[in-house]
Amino acid sequence: MAMDTVVRRGHPIMFGAIVIFSIIELCISAWITAKYNAHHNNPNSGIRARVRYLLFVSIWTVIFGTAYLVVFLVSVSHVFASVASHFVFLAVTWILWLAGAAAITQTLGGSLNCANQSFFVYCGQLSALEGFAWLIWVVLTFMLVLVLIRGITSAKEGDGYAGALVEA
């Protein structure tokens, strides 16, 4: 199977997954933020700040992930469908998700067992928030590696890193 075929099939699937998982993360973090704002029952300001940060990163990913998906589906020759553009977007998003997932994991103590703790309100939601953050980061890591591979093959073929992900 040629690399173009793999990218044409895989790109919408991977970006669709990232957008869907980010929408789930957005819903969870928005719900927790709303509850903290309404009831003022956050355990500390650190947990509130990290939940809000994950809310921002999910909004970022939904907006830009959807934009990259649409541009790829509409016009593969557009500048935003280039290898370099995808690499920059995925690298920035990868860093944002790594920071968010690591921060929420550190704040929750590495793992959160809701059966034997009473400190964190909304324990199940915080666990889901942490889990989806790491899931999105793993998928982004996979996508970043694939874009790097595509960039290397594009550069070897003489198209450079500004070349399209697939032939138009």
Tab-separated table of C-alpha atoms in Angstrom:
chain	number	residue	atom	x	y	z
A	1	MET	CA	0.000	0.000	0.000
A	2	ALA	CA	1.489	3.329	-1.064
A	3	MET	CA	2.150	6.064	1.473
A	4	ASP	CA	-0.393	8.355	-0.242
A	5	THR	CA	-3.143	5.776	0.203
A	6	VAL	CA	-2.274	5.305	3.865
A	7	VAL	CA	-2.311	9.071	4.474
A	8	ARG	CA	-5.558	9.598	2.537
A	9	ARG	CA	-7.315	6.937	4.635
A	10	GLY	CA	-5.556	7.494	7.937
A	11	HIS	CA	-5.594	11.285	8.158
A	12	PRO	CA	-9.377	11.673	8.498
A	13	ILE	CA	-9.544	8.752	10.915
A	14	MET	CA	-6.765	10.039	13.175
A	15	PHE	CA	-7.870	13.674	13.114
A	16	GLY	CA	-11.475	12.580	13.629
A	17	ALA	CA	-10.416	10.564	16.674
A	18	ILE	CA	-8.437	13.490	18.088
A	19	VAL	CA	-11.388	15.837	17.618
A	20	ILE	CA	-13.889	13.391	19.168
A	21	PHE	CA	-11.646	12.648	22.166
A	22	SER	CA	-11.033	16.380	22.595
A	23	ILE	CA	-14.775	17.059	22.564
A	24	ILE	CA	-15.168	14.467	25.324
A	25	GLU	CA	-12.310	16.097	27.272
A	26	LEU	CA	-13.889	19.517	26.670
A	27	CYS	CA	-17.215	18.333	28.089
A	28	ILE	CA	-15.643	16.795	31.179
A	29	SER	CA	-13.391	19.770	31.928
A	30	ALA	CA	-16.188	22.286	31.268
A	31	TRP	CA	-18.510	20.378	33.598
A	32	ILE	CA	-15.906	20.237	36.384
A	33	THR	CA	-15.077	23.927	35.890
A	34	ALA	CA	-18.766	24.844	36.074
A	35	LYS	CA	-19.199	22.817	39.273
A	36	TYR	CA	-16.105	24.378	40.862
A	37	ASN	CA	-17.328	27.859	39.912
A	38	ALA	CA	-20.871	27.258	41.164
A	39	HIS	CA	-20.077	25.485	44.429
A	40	HIS	CA	-16.537	26.731	45.199
A	41	ASN	CA	-15.632	23.196	46.273
A	42	ASN	CA	-12.347	22.707	44.472
A	43	PRO	CA	-9.767	21.129	46.794
A	44	ASN	CA	-7.184	23.802	45.939
A	45	SER	CA	-6.436	26.426	43.322
A	46	GLY	CA	-3.950	24.103	41.609
A	47	ILE	CA	-6.556	21.541	40.626
A	48	ARG	CA	-8.874	24.292	39.398
A	49	ALA	CA	-6.102	25.820	37.268
A	50	ARG	CA	-5.173	22.463	35.738
A	51	VAL	CA	-8.780	21.628	34.874
A	52	ARG	CA	-9.132	25.048	33.239
A	53	TYR	CA	-5.896	24.501	31.319
A	54	LEU	CA	-7.213	21.185	29.971
A	55	LEU	CA	-10.403	23.001	28.998
A	56	PHE	CA	-8.303	25.462	26.979
A	57	VAL	CA	-6.241	22.710	25.334
A	58	SER	CA	-9.369	20.767	24.379
A	59	ILE	CA	-10.910	23.868	22.794
A	60	TRP	CA	-7.617	24.499	20.954
A	61	THR	CA	-7.564	20.943	19.645
A	62	VAL	CA	-11.216	20.889	18.600
A	63	ILE	CA	-10.915	24.152	16.665
A	64	PHE	CA	-7.575	23.562	14.957
A	65	GLY	CA	-7.989	19.794	14.568
A	66	THR	CA	-11.298	20.330	12.808
A	67	ALA	CA	-9.743	23.040	10.618
A	68	TYR	CA	-6.875	20.744	9.572
A	69	LEU	CA	-9.322	17.923	8.882
A	70	VAL	CA	-11.537	20.119	6.710
A	71	VAL	CA	-8.591	21.632	4.810
A	72	PHE	CA	-7.193	18.162	4.118
A	73	LEU	CA	-10.546	16.898	2.853
A	74	VAL	CA	-11.233	19.972	0.708
A	75	SER	CA	-7.824	20.832	-0.749
A	76	VAL	CA	-4.758	18.664	-0.232
A	77	SER	CA	-2.643	21.238	-2.086
A	78	HIS	CA	-3.442	24.030	0.426
A	79	VAL	CA	-0.543	25.356	2.514
A	80	PHE	CA	-2.248	24.080	5.681
A	81	ALA	CA	-2.210	20.573	4.227
A	82	SER	CA	1.594	20.610	3.966
A	83	VAL	CA	3.915	18.403	5.970
A	84	ALA	CA	5.522	21.412	7.680
A	85	SER	CA	2.177	22.909	8.711
A	86	HIS	CA	0.979	19.598	10.121
A	87	PHE	CA	4.247	19.123	11.969
A	88	VAL	CA	4.066	22.567	13.599
A	89	PHE	CA	0.426	22.116	14.622
A	90	LEU	CA	0.968	18.590	15.960
A	91	ALA	CA	4.192	19.541	17.792
A	92	VAL	CA	2.580	22.521	19.545
A	93	THR	CA	-0.528	20.495	20.374
A	94	TRP	CA	1.615	17.570	21.568
A	95	ILE	CA	3.474	19.890	23.974
A	96	LEU	CA	0.221	21.401	25.253
A	97	TRP	CA	-1.314	17.971	25.906
A	98	LEU	CA	1.857	16.617	27.519
A	99	ALA	CA	1.920	19.578	29.895
A	100	GLY	CA	-1.783	19.210	30.699
A	101	ALA	CA	-1.735	15.446	31.180
A	102	ALA	CA	1.402	15.587	33.328
A	103	ALA	CA	0.039	18.470	35.410
A	104	ILE	CA	-3.291	16.810	36.164
A	105	THR	CA	-1.537	13.502	36.910
A	106	GLN	CA	0.864	15.209	39.323
A	107	THR	CA	-1.986	17.070	41.029
A	108	LEU	CA	-4.003	13.885	41.487
A	109	GLY	CA	-0.985	12.068	42.896
A	110	GLY	CA	-0.200	9.812	39.954
A	111	SER	CA	-3.347	7.756	40.116
A	112	LEU	CA	-6.703	8.316	41.677
A	113	ASN	CA	-8.582	5.464	43.308
A	114	CYS	CA	-12.066	6.765	43.973
A	115	ALA	CA	-12.946	3.830	46.225
A	116	ASN	CA	-10.659	4.886	49.067
A	117	GLN	CA	-10.364	8.663	48.958
A	118	SER	CA	-12.539	11.558	50.063
A	119	PHE	CA	-10.324	14.578	49.311
A	120	PHE	CA	-11.265	15.104	45.662
A	121	VAL	CA	-14.880	15.906	44.848
A	122	TYR	CA	-15.874	14.704	41.384
A	123	CYS	CA	-13.308	11.919	41.629
A	124	GLY	CA	-14.648	9.875	38.719
A	125	GLN	CA	-14.700	12.894	36.446
A	126	LEU	CA	-11.144	13.854	37.396
A	127	SER	CA	-10.010	10.289	36.650
A	128	ALA	CA	-11.691	10.446	33.246
A	129	LEU	CA	-10.110	13.840	32.606
A	130	GLU	CA	-6.672	12.405	33.326
A	131	GLY	CA	-7.276	9.278	31.245
A	132	PHE	CA	-8.518	11.119	28.163
A	133	ALA	CA	-5.654	13.612	28.415
A	134	TRP	CA	-3.133	10.776	28.222
A	135	LEU	CA	-5.105	9.011	25.476
A	136	ILE	CA	-5.087	12.145	23.332
A	137	TRP	CA	-1.362	12.602	23.970
A	138	VAL	CA	-0.648	9.014	22.847
A	139	VAL	CA	-2.656	9.468	19.639
A	140	LEU	CA	-0.877	12.783	18.979
A	141	THR	CA	2.488	11.080	19.508
A	142	PHE	CA	1.589	8.456	16.926
A	143	MET	CA	0.431	11.140	14.479
A	144	LEU	CA	3.574	13.227	15.034
A	145	VAL	CA	5.790	10.225	14.266
A	146	LEU	CA	3.836	9.524	11.083
A	147	VAL	CA	4.136	13.153	9.941
A	148	LEU	CA	7.876	13.025	10.647
A	149	ILE	CA	8.199	9.890	8.532
A	150	ARG	CA	6.162	11.512	5.757
A	151	GLY	CA	8.335	14.647	6.014
A	152	ILE	CA	11.537	12.629	5.680
A	153	THR	CA	10.234	10.767	2.636
A	154	SER	CA	8.950	14.041	1.141
A	155	ALA	CA	12.364	15.659	1.610
A	156	LYS	CA	14.138	12.655	0.075
A	157	GLU	CA	11.824	12.849	-2.946
A	158	GLY	CA	12.782	16.503	-3.447
A	159	ASP	CA	9.483	18.078	-2.359
A	160	GLY	CA	10.903	19.421	0.895
A	161	TYR	CA	9.006	19.774	4.119
A	162	ALA	CA	6.609	22.292	2.583
A	163	GLY	CA	5.344	19.564	0.238
A	164	ALA	CA	1.834	18.211	0.521
A	165	LEU	CA	1.029	15.198	2.685
A	166	VAL	CA	-0.337	13.468	-0.441
A	167	GLU	CA	-0.077	14.067	-4.159
A	168	ALA	CA	-2.865	16.302	-5.425
